[in-house]
Each structure stands twice: as structure tokens, then as C-alpha cells.
XYZ file of C-alpha atoms in Angstrom:
562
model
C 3.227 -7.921 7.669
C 4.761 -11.358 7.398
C 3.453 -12.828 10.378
C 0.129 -11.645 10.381
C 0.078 -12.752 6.505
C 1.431 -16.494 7.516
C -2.017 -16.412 10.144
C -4.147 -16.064 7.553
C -2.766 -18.646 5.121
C -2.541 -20.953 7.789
C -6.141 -20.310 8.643
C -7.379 -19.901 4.607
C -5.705 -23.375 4.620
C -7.452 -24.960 6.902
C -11.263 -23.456 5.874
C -10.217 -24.898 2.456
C -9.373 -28.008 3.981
C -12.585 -28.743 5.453
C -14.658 -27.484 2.862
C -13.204 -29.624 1.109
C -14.603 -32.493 2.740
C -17.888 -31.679 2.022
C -17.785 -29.501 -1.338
C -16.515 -31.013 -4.524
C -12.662 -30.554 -4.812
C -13.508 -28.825 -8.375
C -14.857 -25.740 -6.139
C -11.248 -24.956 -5.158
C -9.233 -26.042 -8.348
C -8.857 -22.283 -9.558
C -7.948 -20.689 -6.325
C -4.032 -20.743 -6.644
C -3.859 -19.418 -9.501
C -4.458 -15.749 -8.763
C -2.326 -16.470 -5.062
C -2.357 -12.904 -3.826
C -5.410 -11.097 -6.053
C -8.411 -9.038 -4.357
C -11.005 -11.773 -5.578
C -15.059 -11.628 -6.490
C -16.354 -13.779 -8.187
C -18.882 -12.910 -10.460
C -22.349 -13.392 -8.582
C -23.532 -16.386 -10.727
C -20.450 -18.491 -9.280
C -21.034 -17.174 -5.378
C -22.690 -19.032 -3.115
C -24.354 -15.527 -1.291
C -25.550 -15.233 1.768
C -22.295 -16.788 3.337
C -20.824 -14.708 6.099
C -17.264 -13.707 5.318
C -14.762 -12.731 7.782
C -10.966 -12.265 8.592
C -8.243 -9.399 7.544
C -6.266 -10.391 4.577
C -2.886 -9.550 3.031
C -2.855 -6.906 0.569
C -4.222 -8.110 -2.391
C -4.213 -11.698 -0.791
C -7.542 -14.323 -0.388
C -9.121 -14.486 2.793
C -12.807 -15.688 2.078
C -13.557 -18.567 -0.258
C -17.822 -18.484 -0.905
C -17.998 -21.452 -3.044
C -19.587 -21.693 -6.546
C -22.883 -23.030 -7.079
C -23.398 -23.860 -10.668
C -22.314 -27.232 -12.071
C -19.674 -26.100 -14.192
C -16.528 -25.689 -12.563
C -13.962 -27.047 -15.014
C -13.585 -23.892 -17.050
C -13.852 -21.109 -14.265
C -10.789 -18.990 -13.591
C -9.649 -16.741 -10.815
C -9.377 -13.186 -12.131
C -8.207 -10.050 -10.226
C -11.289 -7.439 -9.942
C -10.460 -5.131 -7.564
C -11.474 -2.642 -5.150
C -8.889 -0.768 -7.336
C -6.450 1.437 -5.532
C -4.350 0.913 -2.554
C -0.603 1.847 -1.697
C 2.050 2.815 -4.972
C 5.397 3.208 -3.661
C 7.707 3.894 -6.383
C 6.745 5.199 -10.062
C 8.754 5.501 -12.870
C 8.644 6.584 -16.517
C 9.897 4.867 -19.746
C 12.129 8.542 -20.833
C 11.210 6.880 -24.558
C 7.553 6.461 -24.306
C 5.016 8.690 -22.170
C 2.394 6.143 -21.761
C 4.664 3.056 -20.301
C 4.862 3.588 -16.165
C 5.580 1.515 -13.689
C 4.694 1.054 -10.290
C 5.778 -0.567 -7.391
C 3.757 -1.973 -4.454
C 4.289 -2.206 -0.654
C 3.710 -6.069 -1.185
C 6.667 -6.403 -3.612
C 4.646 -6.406 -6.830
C 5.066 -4.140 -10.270
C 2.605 -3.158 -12.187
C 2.420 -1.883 -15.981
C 0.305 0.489 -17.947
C 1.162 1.372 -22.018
C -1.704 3.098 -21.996
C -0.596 6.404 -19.578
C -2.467 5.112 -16.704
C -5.717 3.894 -18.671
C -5.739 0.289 -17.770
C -2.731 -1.347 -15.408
C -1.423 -5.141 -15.842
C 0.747 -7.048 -13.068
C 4.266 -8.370 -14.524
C 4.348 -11.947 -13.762
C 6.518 -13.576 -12.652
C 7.768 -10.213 -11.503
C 10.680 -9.579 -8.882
C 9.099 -12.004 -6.640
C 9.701 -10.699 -3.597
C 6.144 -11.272 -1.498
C 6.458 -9.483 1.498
C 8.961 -6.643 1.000
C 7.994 -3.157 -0.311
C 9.345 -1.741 -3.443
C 11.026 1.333 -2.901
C 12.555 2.633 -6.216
C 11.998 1.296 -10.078
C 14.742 2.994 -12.015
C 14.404 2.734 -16.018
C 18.435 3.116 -17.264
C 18.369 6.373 -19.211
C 20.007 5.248 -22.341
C 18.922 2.092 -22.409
C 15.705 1.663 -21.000
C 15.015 -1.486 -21.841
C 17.237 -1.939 -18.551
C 15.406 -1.532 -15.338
C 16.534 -1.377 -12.091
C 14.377 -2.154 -8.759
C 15.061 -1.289 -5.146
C 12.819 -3.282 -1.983
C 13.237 -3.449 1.769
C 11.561 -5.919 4.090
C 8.860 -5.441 6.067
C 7.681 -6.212 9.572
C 4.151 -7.817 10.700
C 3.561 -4.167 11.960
C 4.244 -2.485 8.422
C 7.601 -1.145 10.114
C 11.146 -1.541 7.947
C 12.602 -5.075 8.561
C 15.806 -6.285 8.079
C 16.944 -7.298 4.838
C 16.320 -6.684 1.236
C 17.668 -6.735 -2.203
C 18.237 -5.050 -6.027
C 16.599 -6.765 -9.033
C 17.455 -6.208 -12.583
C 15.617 -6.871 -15.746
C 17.381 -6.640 -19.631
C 14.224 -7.224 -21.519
C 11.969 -4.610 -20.247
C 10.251 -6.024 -17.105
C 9.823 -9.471 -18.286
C 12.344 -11.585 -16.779
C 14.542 -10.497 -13.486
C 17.316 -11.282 -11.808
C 18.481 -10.326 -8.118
C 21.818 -7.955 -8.246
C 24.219 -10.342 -6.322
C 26.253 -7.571 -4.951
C 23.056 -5.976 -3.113
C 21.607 -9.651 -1.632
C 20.234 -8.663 1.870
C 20.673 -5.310 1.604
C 17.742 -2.769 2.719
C 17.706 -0.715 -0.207
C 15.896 2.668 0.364
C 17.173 4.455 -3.466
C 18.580 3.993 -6.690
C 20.013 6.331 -8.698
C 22.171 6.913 -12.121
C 24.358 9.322 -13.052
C 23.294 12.292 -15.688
C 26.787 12.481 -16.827
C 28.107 8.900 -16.703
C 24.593 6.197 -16.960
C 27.573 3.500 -16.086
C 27.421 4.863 -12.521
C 24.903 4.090 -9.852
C 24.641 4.975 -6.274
C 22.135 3.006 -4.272
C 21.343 4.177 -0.654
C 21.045 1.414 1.699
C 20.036 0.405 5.601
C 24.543 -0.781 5.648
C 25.758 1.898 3.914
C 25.926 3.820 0.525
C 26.992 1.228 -2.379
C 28.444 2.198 -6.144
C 28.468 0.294 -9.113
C 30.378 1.464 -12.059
C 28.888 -1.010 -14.730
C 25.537 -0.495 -14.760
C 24.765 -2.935 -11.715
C 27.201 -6.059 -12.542
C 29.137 -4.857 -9.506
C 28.714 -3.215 -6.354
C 31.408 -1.815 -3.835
C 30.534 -0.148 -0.340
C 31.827 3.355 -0.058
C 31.477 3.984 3.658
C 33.286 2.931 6.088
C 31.925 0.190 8.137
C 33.282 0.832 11.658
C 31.737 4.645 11.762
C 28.486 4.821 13.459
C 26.980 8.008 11.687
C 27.365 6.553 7.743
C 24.386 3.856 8.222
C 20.968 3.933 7.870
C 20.846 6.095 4.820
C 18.074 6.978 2.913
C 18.373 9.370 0.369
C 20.952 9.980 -1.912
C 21.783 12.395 -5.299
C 24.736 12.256 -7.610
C 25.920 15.635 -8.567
C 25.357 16.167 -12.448
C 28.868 17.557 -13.105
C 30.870 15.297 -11.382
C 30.382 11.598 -10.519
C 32.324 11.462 -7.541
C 30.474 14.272 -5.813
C 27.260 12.743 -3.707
C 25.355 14.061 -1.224
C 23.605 11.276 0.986
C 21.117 11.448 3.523
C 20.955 9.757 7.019
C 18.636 9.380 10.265
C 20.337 12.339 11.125
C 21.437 14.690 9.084
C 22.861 14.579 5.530
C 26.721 13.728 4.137
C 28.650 14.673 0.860
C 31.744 12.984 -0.372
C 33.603 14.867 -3.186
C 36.194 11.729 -4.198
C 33.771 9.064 -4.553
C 33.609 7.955 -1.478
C 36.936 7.612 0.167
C 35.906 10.746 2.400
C 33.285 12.076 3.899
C 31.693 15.358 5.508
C 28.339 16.485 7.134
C 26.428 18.476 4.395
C 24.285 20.085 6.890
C 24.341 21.219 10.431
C 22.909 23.662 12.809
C 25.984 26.313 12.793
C 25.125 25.559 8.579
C 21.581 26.559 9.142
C 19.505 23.170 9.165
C 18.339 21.656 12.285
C 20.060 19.002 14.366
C 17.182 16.632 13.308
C 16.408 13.033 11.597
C 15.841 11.138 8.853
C 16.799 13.039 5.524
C 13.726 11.540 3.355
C 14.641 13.483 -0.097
C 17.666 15.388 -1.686
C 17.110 17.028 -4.856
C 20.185 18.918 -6.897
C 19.077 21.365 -9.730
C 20.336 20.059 -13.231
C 20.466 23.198 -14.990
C 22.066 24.945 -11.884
C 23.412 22.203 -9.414
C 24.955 24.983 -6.644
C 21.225 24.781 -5.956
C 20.640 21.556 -3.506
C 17.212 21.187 -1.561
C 16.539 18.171 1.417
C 13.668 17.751 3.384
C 13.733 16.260 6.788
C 11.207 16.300 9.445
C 11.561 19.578 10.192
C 10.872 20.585 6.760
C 12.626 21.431 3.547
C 15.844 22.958 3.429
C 17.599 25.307 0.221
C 21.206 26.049 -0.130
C 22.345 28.109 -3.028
C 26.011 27.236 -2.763
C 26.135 23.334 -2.756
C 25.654 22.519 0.902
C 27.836 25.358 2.402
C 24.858 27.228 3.694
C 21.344 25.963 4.226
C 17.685 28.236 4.638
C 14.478 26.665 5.834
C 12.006 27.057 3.124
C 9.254 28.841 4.419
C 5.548 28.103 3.426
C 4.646 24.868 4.286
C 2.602 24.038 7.248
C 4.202 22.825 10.170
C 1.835 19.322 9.595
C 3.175 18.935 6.192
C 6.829 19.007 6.884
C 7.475 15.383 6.377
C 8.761 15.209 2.424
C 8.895 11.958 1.095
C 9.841 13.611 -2.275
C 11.132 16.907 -4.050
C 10.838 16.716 -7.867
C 11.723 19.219 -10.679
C 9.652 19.620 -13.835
C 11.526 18.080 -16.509
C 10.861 21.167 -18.579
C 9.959 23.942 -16.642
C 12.692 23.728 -14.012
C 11.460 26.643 -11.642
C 8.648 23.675 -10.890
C 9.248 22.084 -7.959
C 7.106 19.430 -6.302
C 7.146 18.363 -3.049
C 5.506 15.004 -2.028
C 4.384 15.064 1.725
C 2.328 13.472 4.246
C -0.465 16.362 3.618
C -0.575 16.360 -0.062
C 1.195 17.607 -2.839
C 2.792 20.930 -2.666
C 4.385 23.226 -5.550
C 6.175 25.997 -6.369
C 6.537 27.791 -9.477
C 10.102 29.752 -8.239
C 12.701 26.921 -7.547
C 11.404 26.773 -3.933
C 12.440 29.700 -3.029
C 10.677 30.690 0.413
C 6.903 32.032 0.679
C 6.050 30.606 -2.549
C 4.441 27.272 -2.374
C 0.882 26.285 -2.172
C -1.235 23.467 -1.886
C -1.812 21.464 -5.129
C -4.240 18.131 -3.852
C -6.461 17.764 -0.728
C -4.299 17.390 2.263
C -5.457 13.591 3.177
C -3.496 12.642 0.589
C 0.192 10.961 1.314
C 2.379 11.648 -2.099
C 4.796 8.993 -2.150
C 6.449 9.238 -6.266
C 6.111 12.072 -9.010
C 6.559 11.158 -12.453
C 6.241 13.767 -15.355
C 7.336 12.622 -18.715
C 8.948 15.791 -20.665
C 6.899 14.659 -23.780
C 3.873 14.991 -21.917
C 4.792 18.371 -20.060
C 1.224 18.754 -18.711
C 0.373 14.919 -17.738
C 1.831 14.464 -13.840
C 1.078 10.974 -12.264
C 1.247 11.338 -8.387
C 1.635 7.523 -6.625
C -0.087 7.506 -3.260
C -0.620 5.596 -0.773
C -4.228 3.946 -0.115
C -5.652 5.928 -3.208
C -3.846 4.318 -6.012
C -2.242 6.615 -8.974
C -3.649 9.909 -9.238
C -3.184 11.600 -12.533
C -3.583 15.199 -13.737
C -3.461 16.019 -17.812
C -4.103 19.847 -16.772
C -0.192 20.538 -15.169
C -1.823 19.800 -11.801
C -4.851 22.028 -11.364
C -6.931 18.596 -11.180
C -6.274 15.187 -10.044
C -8.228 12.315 -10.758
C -7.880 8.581 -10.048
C -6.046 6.345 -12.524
C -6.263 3.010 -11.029
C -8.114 0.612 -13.023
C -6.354 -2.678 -13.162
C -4.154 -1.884 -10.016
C -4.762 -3.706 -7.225
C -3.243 -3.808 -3.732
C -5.593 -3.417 -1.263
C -6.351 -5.653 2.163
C -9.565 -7.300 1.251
C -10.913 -9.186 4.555
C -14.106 -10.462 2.998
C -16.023 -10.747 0.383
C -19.985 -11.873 -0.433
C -22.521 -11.731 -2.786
C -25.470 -10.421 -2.269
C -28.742 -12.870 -1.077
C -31.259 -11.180 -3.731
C -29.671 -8.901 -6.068
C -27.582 -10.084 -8.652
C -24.285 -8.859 -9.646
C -23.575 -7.174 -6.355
C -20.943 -8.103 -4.020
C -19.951 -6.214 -0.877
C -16.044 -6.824 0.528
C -14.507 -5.477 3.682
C -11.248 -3.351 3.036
C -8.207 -2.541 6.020
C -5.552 -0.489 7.014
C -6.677 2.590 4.521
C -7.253 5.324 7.139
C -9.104 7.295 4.148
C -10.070 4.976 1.532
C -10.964 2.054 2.709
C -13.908 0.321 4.881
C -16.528 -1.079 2.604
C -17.106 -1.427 -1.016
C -20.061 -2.436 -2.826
C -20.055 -3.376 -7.017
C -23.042 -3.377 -8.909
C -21.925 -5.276 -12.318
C -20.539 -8.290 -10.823
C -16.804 -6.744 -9.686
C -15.758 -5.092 -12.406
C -16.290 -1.580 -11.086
C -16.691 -0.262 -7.024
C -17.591 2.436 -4.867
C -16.962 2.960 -1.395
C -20.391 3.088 0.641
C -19.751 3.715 4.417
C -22.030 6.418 5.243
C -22.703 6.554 8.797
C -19.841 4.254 9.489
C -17.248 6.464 8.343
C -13.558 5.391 7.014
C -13.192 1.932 9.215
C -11.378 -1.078 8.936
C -14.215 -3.842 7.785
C -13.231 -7.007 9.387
C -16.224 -8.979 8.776
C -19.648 -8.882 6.530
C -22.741 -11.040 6.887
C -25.547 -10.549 5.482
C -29.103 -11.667 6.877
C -31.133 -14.697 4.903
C -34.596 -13.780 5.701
C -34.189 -10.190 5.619
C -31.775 -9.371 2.352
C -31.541 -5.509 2.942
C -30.100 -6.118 6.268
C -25.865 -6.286 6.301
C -23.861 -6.262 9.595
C -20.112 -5.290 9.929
C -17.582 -5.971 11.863
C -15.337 -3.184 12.023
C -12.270 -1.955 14.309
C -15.078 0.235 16.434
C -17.457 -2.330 16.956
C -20.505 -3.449 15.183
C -22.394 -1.512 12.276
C -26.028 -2.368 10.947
C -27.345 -1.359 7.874
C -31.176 -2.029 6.362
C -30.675 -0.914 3.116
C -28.213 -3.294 1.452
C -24.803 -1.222 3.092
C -26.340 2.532 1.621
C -26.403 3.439 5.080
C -24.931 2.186 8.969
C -25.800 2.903 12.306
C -23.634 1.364 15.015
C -25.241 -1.459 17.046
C -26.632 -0.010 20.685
C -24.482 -0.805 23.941
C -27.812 -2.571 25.361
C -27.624 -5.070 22.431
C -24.654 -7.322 23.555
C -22.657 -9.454 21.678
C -21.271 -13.155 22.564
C -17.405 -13.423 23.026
C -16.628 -16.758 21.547
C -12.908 -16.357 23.147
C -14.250 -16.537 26.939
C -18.359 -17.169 26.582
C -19.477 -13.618 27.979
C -21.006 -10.706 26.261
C -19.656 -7.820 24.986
C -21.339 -4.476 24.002
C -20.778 -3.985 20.198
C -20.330 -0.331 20.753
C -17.330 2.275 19.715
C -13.957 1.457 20.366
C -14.489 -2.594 20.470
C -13.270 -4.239 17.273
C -15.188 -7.348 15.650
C -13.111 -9.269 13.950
C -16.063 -11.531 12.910
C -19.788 -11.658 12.920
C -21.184 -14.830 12.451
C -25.195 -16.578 13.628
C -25.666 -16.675 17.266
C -27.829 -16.839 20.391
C -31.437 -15.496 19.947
C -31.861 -11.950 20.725
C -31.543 -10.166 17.263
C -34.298 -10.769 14.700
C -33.306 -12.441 11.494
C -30.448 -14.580 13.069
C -31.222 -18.139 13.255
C -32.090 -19.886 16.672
C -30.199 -22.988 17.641
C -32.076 -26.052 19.116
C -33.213 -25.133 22.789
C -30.743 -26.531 25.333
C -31.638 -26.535 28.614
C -28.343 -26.719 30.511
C -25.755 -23.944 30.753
C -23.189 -26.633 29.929
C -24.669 -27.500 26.753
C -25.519 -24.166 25.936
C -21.553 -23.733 26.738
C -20.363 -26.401 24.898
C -22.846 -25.710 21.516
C -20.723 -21.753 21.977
C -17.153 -23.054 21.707
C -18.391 -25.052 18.448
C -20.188 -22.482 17.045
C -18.513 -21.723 13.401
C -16.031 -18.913 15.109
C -12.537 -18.561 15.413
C -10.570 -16.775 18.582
C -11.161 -13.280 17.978
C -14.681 -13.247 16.551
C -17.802 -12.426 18.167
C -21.745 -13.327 17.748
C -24.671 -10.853 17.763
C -27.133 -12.842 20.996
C -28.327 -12.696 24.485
C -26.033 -14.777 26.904
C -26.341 -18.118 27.368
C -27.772 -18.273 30.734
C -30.374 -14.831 30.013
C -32.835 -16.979 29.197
């Protein structure tokens, strides 16, 4: 989302600027210093009752309420969640259970040592703002050594062009960018069982080895044939280094010689469907005839390394999209599979008619660690609920997110009357998001949007005169609540709301997003009334400087209904 992310620096930039003007400089001193942090401030350093409004960058600042005390000199910006939000990649130290790392879809990594108790960002990090991280990689004899996959990302969320490999020696805390995969869209990493020298990285160009642990990287697909591109999973065969299956938009590949040649893996006269993207390929260690690959059609088996394929039967039609299989590290008739409907698991090497459900089905499994110390502990990375983590083999999940941040906060307030509570407005989460509410000053949140159900929150204000009453701005219109954001009703059709794009109202009913909500005509009670002005032109003119950007709207009659 680079572009819409540039929008709203450019337009954080320029509220700072003019604040500035009029608020001591020492107000915004601390802001850099947590650059891309879901902020709020602890209610003693808000000035509440400030309307806050605009979509934010994951974890990014979009609403600056000042602080009102006099001392500002020893204030710092501190990350305080909502916790949760997207985890991309997750990873396990193979020498330590508790140490796991995961990756963000805004290029960040955070650390627990704690098995998901409390989670720290790395700083510096990778630094790569703006790409998503698609695969951390610990080096399995020498873990110290960790490898890190990301891919760019449009303004729509959509895979850009471009990406890279980063490599850190000293356990996360100093990186450096693999020169041999500079630009390259990197989709997965992956090492060897037999030789930890080898890695095989699956990539947007091609699939790329390196035979030194990274130092090098060589394409080994040709470049002039069409089908060998846009890969995005890939497995190395535990026997034999040279033998790698690799999976494309359509359909998968295997090369028994390292690379020099190359055959389809999978077709229909093979028993898999002539179909897409190949998301996950997962070869049996104890028994490696035994492949499985999911595509969008579902999950495939073959018993005979890729000669013959079955559908695995089971799944729901809904759920077929697998973003990941994974095998128990000790119980290898355990198989997970990570889809777009939850986690699913089978307790007979996937073997047809014998997988069931294991979360709720909103839930989009992205990465399955299981640490073979810790048999019973599985940690499930998701995306909009954080890390989920079960310590009963997966009969229970429960959230693990504390510390972990990386979330679209759009705005952020205190409240007028009560403190220590602070409301913000939360995006793009489809089933976690919409409105959050603390109680002790930010350090812990629950989601409140009852009556409002899961919406994007563009926008919060909250009333001066009457302190129960919130409004929101939402992606469907306007909300209202009277009971300090318990409980929302959407605001009627007959109550119209001024366009400050084109001066004419607009029904804040279902369907019309409200970017912003900010004081307007007369017409609602609580919201202030502006001097009378008894030509339309004024009244025109006093609109189009009304404190609203292009895409906001006021709560008011029109300005000629008087």
C-alpha cells in the first residue's frame, strides 16, 4: 500500500506542520521516534475531545491529539497496541522452544523468548517498509544464522514487483541484503535436510540455489521458457539435493539434476487438475515417496513421488485454498493444513476422508510452527488476529499477541470525561477490526462494535457537551453511539450529512463511507453552531474552510435549509 501510505504522510505532515504554528514545537519532539507504531498516549498527555480521522498504514501514525500538561521534555512515544493484526511468516529457533519469530505484511520482525508471552520488534530490523515478509528461515545447524524472504507490495495490497533476501549472523540483530537475490520477489526459502549448505529460494524470475549457505546465488531455470516463472512454492527432496519439486501459477515442476532439466510434476492425465497457483508442497521426511501440494482446487497426495496424484477428499470446497501443509515434527501421521477457512488436520498422513476442522473457519492460517521439544505447544500465524497459540496439541487456540503490533490504526482519542480510556478506529480487518476501546490508558483493548458490526472505522469524534455520545465514520456510513462506543446504531437516511468535496448533503446511511466526521452545520444536537451567515455565499465559503479534507463529511442541515 505504498501510495496510499505516501497520502497519509504527506497529509500527517502537513497537520503537524500547522499545529505547529500554534502548539509548542515540544508537543511533536517525540513523534519520530516510534515512525510506524499504533500510538495512544496515555490519557493524562491527550488533549480529548479532539476529533480524529484518516486511514493509516499498518502500524503507522495518522492522528496527533496533542499533550496538555507542561512537561514535555521527558515524554516518549511507546507502541501500545490494538495488539494483533496480519503474521505472515513464523519460525522456530530448532534450539530453544520459546524464541519465534514473526514476520509482518509491512516488512517488520518481531521476537518473543518467552513462547509467545510478550513480543519485541527487532530494530533496526530488515528495513524493508513496505514489502511483506514471506519466509524467516532459522539455518538448522547454526541458528544463530537466519534467513528472510519479502516481496513488494502494491497500494491495493496486491504482489508488486520487486523484492529481496536478508541475512543476519548474530541472531536477528544486525542484517544484511543477500546481493545475489536484490530485486527479486521472493515467495520461499528453504534448506536442505541432508546438505544445510544448500538452499532453494522460490522466486517471481525463477527458482534460485545457493550452495554456501546464501553467499551465492545461481538461477536454475531457464530464462527464455514461459512456464518456469512465477513460482511459489518449492521443497527439496530429503535424500537427494538435486531432486526439487517447485510450484508455479499453474501447475507444479520437479528437476532431478539440480536444475539443468525440468518436468511437470503434475497434470490432469497424472490425476491433478489443469489449475493455478501451487501455494504449498510438502514431502514426508520419514517416507519422502509421499509428496502432498495444494492448489486452488484443493490438496493433492501422491504416494510414488509425483508419478501419480489423488485429490484428498474432506475438505470443503470453500476451504480449498492451502496456504500451508505442515507435518508434526514428532508425530508424523499429523498433518496440518493452513487455509483460507481455518486450520485443518489429520491424524493419518492426509490420507482421504480423514481431516476435520481444528479453529473457527473465519480464521486465515498463514504459518505453523511446532517446536519438537514442545510437542503439544502449536503457534498458528494469522492474518488480522495476530498469533494464535494452543499448549493442548490443538484442541484450543487462544490469542498470543501481546507486544505485536501491526494493525491500520486511522484514529485515535481520549475520552472527554473518563480517564484512561481511549477509543481508535482500526481498517482492512474484515473480522477483527472496527473499533477498540482501552480502559487503563492503552495498555490492554477490546473490540466494542456492537450494533456496528466488523467495519472499517475511518473516523471518531466524540461530542463536548454530551461525553457519552461517539460518532463513527465507517466504510457503511455513519454510526452513533450514547453510551461511550458500548453500543451503535447507524445514523437515519433523513439525517443528512454535508459533503465538504462538492457542498451538498449526503444521507449517512449503509453503503456510503465517511472517511471523516468533523463539527458542522446545525441540525444535530451537541455539535457546535457557527456564527449565523446570512448569504449562501458565505455560508459556502465558511464550508470549503471548515477543518475537512476531500473525502470527509459533516453531520448538518444544508446550507441554504435554513
Amino acid at each position: 500500500m505504498t501510495f496510499a501510505r505516501n497520502i497519509y504522510s504527506i497529509s500527517f505532515l502537513i497537520i503537524v506542520l500547522f499545529l505547529s504554528s500554534v502548539i509548542s514545537p515540544a508537543v511533536f519532539a517525540q513523534v519520530a521516534t516510534e515512525n510506524r507504531s499504533s500510538v495512544a498516549a496515555a490519557p493524562s498527555t491527550v488533549d480529548s475531545g479532539r476529533t480524529s480521522s484518516g486511514p493509516a498504514s499498518k502500524g503507522g501514525i495518522d492522528s496527533v491529539n496533542h499533550r496538555t500538561d507542561s512537561d514535555h521534555n521527558d515524554r516518549v512515544w511507546q507502541m501500545t497496541g490494538p495488539f494483533g493484526g496480519d503474521v505472515t511468516a513464523l519460525s522456530i529457533d530448532p534450539r530453544n522452544s520459546d524464541h519465534i519469530l514473526a514476520g509482518t505484511s509491512d516488512g517488520q520482525i518481531y521476537r518473543t523468548i518467552d513462547g509467545g508471552a510478550i513480543w519485541r520488534r527487532i530494530r533496526p530490523g530488515i528495513r524493508a517498509t513496505g514489502f511483506t515478509v514471506t519466509v524467516i528461515l532459522f539455518d538448522s545447524e547454526k541458528p544463530d544464522r537466519i534467513y528472510v524472504g519479502v516481496k513488494a507490495v502494491t497500494a491495493l495490497g496486491e504482489e508488486g514487483k520487486g523484492g529481496a533476501a536478508y541475512l543476519s549472523e548474530d541472531n536477528g540483530e544486525n542484517w544484511r541484503e543477500l546481493e545475489g537475490m536484490h530485486g527479486r520477489l521472493v515467495r520461499s526459502i528453504v534448506q536442505s535436510s541432508k546438505d544445510a549448505n544448500v538452499l532453494v529460494a522460490s522466486t517471481l524470475e525463477g527458482i534460485y540455489r545457493s550452495l554456501d549457505r546464501g553467499q551465492k546465488w545461481d538461477v536454475i531455470t531457464p530464462a527464455n521458457d514461459p512456464e518456469l516463472r512465477n513460482f511459489h512454492a518449492v521443497a527439496i527432496d530429503p535424500r537427494d539435493v538435486d531432486t526439487i519439486y517447485a510450484g508455479t501459477s499453474h501447475l507444479p515442476w520437479k528437476t532431478t539434476d539440480g536444475g539443468k532439466t525440468w518436468k511437470r510434476a503434475g497434470t490432469k492425465e497424472t490425476g491433478m487438475i489443469d489449475d493455478s497457483d501451487i501455494m504449498a508442497i510438502h514431502i514426508d521426511e520419514a517416507n519422502p515417496e509421499v509428496v502432498l501440494m495444494s492448489a486452488c482446487s484443493g490438496i493433492y497426495r501422491s504416494l510414488d513421488s509425483s508419478a501419480k496424484w489423488s485429490k484428498i477428499q474432506g475438505i470443503p470446497y470453500s476451504s480449498r485454498r492451502t496456504h500451508i501443509i505442515y507435518q508434526h515434527p514428532t508425530k508424523p501421521e499429523v498433518i496440518f493444513a493452513g487455509t483460507t477457512e481455518g486450520l485443518w488436520l489429520s491424524t493419518n498422513g492426509g490420507k482421504t476422508d480423514s481431516w476435520r476442522r481444528a479453529t473457527s473457519a473465519k480464521l486465515v492460517i498463514n504459518s505453523i510452527v511446532i517446536h519438537p521439544g514442545r510437542p503439544d505447544r502449536i503457534f498458528l500465524g494469522t492474518e488480522d488476529n495476530g498469533v494464535l497459540i494452543s499448549n493442548d496439541g490443538g484442541e484450543n487456540y487462544e490469542p498470543s499477541n501481546a507486544g505485536f503490533i501491526n494493525r491500520h490504526v486511522s484514529s485515535v482519542i481520549a475520552d472527554i470525561k473518563q480517564p484512561g480510556r481511549i477509543y481508535a478506529g482500526i481498517l482492512f480487518d474484515s473480522s477483527n477490526g472496527g473499533l477498540f476501546i482501552s480502559e487503563d490508558g492503552g495498555l490492554t483493548w477490546q473490540q466494542s462494535m456492537n450494533g456496528m458490526g466488523v467495519r472499517d472505522v475511518y473516523s471518531l469524534h466524540q461530542i463536548q457537551n454530551e461525553a457519552g455520545t461517539l460518532y463513527a465514520g465507517t466504510n457503511y456510513g455513519l454510526f452513533r453511539s450514547d453510551d461511550q462506543g458500548r453500543n451503535w446504531t447507524p445514523v437515519k437516511k433523513e439525517e443528512p450529512i454535508v459533503d465538504a468535496r462538492n457542498d451538498k448533503s449526503i444521507p449517512g446511511q449503509k453503503g456510503e463511507p465517511v472517511n471523516s466526521v468533523h463539527p458542522g452545520w446545525p441540525g444535530w444536537p451537541g455539535w457546535p453552531r457557527p456564527p449565523r451567515l446570512r448569504s449562501l455565499r458565505k455560508r459556502r465559503r465558511r464550508l470549503k474552510k471548515a477543518p475537512a479534507r476531500a473525502g470527509s463529511a459533516m453531520p448538518g442541515k444544508r446550507p441554504d435549509s435554513n
